[in-house]
Tab-separated table of C-alpha atoms in Angstrom:
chain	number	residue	atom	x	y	z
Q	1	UNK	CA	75.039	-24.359	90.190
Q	2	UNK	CA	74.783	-25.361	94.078
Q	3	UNK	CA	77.598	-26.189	94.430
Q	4	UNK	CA	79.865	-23.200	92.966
Q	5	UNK	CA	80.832	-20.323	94.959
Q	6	UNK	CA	79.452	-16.747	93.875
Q	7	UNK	CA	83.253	-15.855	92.253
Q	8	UNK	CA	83.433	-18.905	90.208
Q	9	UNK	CA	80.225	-18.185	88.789
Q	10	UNK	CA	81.304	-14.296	88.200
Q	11	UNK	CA	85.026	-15.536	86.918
Q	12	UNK	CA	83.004	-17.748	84.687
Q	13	UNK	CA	80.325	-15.350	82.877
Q	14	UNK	CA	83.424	-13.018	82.617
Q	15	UNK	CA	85.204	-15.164	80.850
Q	16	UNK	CA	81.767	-16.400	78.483
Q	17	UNK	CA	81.801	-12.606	77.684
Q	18	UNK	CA	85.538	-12.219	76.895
Q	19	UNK	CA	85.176	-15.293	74.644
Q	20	UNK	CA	81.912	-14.079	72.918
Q	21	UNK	CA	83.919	-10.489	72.315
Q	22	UNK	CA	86.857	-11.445	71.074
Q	23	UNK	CA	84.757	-14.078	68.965
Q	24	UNK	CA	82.966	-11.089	67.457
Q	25	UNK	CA	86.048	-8.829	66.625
Q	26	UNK	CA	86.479	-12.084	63.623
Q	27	UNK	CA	82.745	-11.612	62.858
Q	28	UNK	CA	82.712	-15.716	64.219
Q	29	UNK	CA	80.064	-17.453	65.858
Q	30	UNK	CA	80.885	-19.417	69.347
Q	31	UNK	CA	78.538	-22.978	69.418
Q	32	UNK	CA	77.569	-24.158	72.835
Q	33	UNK	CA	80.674	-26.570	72.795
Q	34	UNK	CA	83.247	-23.726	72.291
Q	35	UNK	CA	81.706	-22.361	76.193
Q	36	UNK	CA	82.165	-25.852	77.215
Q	37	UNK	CA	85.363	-26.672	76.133
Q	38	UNK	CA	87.330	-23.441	76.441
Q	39	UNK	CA	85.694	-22.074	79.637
Q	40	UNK	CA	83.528	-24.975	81.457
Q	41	UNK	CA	86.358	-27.331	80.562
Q	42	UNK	CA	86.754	-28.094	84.702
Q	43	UNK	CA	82.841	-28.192	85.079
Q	44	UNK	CA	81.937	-30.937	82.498
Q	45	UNK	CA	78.693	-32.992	83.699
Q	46	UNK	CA	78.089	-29.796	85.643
Q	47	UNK	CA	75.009	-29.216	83.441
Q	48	UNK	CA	75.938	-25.356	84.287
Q	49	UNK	CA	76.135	-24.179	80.436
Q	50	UNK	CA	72.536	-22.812	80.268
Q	51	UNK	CA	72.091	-21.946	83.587
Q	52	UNK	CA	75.219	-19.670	83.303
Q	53	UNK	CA	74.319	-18.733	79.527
Q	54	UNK	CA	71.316	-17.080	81.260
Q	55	UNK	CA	73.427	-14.894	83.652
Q	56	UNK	CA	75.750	-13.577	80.064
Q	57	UNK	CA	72.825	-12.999	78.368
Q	58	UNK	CA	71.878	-10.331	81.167
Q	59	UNK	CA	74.706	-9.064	81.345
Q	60	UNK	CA	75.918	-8.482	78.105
Q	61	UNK	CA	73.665	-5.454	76.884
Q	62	UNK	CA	75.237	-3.521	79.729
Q	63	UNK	CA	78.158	-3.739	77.118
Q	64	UNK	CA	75.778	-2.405	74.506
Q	65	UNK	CA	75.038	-6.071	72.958
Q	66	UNK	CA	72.362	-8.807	72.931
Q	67	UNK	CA	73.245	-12.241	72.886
Q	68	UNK	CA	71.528	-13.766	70.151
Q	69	UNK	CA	70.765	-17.748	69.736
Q	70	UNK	CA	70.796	-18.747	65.618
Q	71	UNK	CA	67.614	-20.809	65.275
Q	72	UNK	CA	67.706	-23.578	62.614
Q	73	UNK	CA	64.401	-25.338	61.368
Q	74	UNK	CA	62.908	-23.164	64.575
Q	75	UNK	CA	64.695	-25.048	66.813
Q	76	UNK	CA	67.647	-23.954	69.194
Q	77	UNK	CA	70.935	-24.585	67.467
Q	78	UNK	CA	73.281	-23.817	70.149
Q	79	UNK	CA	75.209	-21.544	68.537
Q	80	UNK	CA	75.273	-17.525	69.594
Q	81	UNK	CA	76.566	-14.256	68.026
Q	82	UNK	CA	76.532	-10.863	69.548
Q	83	UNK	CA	74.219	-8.285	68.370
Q	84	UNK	CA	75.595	-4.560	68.330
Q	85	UNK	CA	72.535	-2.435	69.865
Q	86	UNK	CA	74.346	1.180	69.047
Q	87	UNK	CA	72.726	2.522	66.099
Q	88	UNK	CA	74.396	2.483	62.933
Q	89	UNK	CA	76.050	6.254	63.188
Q	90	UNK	CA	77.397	5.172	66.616
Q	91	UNK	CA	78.816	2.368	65.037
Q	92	UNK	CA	80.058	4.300	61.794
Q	93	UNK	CA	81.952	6.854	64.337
Q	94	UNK	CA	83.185	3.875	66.548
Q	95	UNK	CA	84.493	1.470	63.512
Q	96	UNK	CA	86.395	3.752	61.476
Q	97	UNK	CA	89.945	2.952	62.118
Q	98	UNK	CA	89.181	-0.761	61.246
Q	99	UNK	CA	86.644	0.324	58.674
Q	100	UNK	CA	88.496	0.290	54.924
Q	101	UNK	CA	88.896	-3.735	55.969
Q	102	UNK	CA	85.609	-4.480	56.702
Q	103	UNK	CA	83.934	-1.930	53.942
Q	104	UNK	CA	85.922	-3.960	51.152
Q	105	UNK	CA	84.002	-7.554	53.095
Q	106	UNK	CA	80.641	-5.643	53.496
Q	107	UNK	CA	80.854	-4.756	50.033
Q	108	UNK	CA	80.702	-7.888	48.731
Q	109	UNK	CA	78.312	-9.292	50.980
Q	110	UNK	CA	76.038	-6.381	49.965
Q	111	UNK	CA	76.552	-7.534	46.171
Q	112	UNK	CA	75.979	-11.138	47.094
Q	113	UNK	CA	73.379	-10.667	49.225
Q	114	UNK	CA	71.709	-8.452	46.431
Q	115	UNK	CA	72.141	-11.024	43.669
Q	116	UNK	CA	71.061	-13.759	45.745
Q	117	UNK	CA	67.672	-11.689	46.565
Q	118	UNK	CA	66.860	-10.680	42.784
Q	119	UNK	CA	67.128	-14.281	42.305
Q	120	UNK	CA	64.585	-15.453	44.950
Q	121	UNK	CA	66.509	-15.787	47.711
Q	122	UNK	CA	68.806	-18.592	46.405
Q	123	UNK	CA	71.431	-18.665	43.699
Q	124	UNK	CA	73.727	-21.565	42.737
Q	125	UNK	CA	77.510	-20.881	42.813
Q	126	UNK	CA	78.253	-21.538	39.359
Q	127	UNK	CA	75.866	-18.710	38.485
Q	128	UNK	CA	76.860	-16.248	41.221
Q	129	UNK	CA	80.467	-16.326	40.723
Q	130	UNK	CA	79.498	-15.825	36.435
Q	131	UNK	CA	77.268	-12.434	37.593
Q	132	UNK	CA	80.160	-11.338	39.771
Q	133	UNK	CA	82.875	-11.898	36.929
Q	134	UNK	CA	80.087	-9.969	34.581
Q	135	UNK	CA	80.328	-6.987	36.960
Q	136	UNK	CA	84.089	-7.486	37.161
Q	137	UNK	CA	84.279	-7.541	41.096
Q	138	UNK	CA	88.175	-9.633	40.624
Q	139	UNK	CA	89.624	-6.662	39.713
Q	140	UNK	CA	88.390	-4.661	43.146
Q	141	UNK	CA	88.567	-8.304	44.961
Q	142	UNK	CA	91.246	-10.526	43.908
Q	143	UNK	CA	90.403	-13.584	46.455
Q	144	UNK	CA	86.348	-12.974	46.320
Q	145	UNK	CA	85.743	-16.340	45.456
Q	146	UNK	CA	87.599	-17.716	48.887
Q	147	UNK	CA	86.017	-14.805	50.895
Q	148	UNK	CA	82.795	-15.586	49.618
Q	149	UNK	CA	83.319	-20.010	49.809
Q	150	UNK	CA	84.835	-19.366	53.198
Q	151	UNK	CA	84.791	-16.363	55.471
Q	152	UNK	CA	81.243	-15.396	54.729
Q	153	UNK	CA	79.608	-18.504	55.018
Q	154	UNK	CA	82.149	-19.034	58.434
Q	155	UNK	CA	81.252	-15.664	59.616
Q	156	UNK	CA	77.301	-16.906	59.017
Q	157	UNK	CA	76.775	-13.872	56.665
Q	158	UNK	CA	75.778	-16.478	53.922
Q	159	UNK	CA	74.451	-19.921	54.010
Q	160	UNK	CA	76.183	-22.604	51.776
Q	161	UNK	CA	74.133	-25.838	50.815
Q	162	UNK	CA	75.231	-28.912	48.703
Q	163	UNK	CA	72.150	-29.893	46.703
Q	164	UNK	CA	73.231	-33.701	45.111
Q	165	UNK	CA	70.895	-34.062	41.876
Q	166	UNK	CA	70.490	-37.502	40.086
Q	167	UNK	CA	72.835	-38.238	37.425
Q	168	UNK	CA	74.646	-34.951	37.912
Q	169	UNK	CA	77.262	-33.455	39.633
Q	170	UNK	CA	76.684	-31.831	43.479
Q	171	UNK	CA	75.502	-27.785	43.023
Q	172	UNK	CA	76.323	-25.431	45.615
Q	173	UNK	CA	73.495	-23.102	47.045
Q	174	UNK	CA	73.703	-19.997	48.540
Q	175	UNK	CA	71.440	-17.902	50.434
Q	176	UNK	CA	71.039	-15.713	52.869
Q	177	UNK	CA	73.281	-16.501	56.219
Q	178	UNK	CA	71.585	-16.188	59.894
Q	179	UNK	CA	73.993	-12.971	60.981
Q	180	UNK	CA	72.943	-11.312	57.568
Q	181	UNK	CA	69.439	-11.736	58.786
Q	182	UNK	CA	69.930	-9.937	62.814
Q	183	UNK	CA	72.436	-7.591	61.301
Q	184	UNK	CA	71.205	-6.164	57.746
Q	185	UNK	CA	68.212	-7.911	57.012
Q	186	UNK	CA	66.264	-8.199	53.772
Q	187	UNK	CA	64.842	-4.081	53.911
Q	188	UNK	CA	68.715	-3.152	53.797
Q	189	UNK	CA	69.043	-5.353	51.025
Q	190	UNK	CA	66.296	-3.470	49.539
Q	191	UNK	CA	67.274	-0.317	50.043
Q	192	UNK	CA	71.079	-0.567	48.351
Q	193	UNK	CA	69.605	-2.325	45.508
Q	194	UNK	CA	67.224	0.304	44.683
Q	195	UNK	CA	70.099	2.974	45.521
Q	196	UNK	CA	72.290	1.158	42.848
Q	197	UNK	CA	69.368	1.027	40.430
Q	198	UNK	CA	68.871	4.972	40.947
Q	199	UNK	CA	72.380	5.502	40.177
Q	200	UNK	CA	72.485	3.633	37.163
């Protein structure tokens, strides 16, 4: 980063931060090539992605966030998510003109997430969607079935595997997604499913 003056390298972990923000208002993750492509693009073979991926991750709990790396097989996978540091009443207080959208999403992750723990931590889609139509969750959530294929899994709430077994067809897998994990974690999980017990 010699050769880079101090207000490219400030324009440039500015602009890492705006991108991981406005990233995190979708609930999306940003991979290593989304900081190379949309804000290194005039830098390639610069080798400066880590190097300035060091500086944001400083920087950004100033905003009240930690910048969070998703490890896969306990490697590095290169891609990154912002972690809210407010506690959760801060955040209930902050959230609530945008909240009746995401409360309908969290919702149904909290369902999902709960089935998917009673049943060890991994539940085929065939069988989830069947549980889900048993507790009659179309008639609260028309499109679950996309939201649950596609923005969850996108978002990294849940984890979506093709398992290919011999002489049948392909089974989809679901489990437990990475943000899920740094964001609600398995005690959460828990907790609502022993609050929806007690209230049965």
């Amino acid at each position: 980063m010699q050769k880079l003056s101090h207000e490219e390298i400030e324009n440039l972990v500015g602009s890492c931060i705006r991108l991981l923000l406005f990233q995190d208002m979708k609930k999306l993750p940003v991979r290593r090539k989304d900081f190379t492509d949309k804000v290194f693009e005039q830098y390639k073979g610069n080798n400066i992605t880590s190097e300035l991926l060091a500086i944001v991750k400083e920087r950004v709990p100033l905003l009240g966030y930690d910048l969070i790396e998703i490890s896969r097989n306990n490697r590095p996978s290169g891609i990154y998510l912002l972690k809210n540091r407010l506690n959760k009443d801060h955040l209930n207080q902050l959230n609530m003109k945008f909240r009746e959208e995401r409360l309908s999403s969290y919702t149904l992750l909290m369902v999902v997430l709960s089935l998917i723990f009673i049943n060890k931590g991994k539940l085929e889609e065939d069988r989830l969607f069947t549980q889900l139509k048993t507790l009659n969750v179309e008639s609260t959530y028309k499109n679950y079935q996309s939201v649950i294929k596609v923005q969850l899994v996108r978002q990294l709430y849940l984890k979506r595997k093709k398992l290919v077994g011999r002489g049948e067809k392909s089974k989809w897998i679901y489990s437990m997604g990475e943000r899920s994990m740094i964001e609600i974690g398995k005690r959460i999980v828990v907790e609502h499913i022993a609050e929806v017990l007690l209230n049965l």
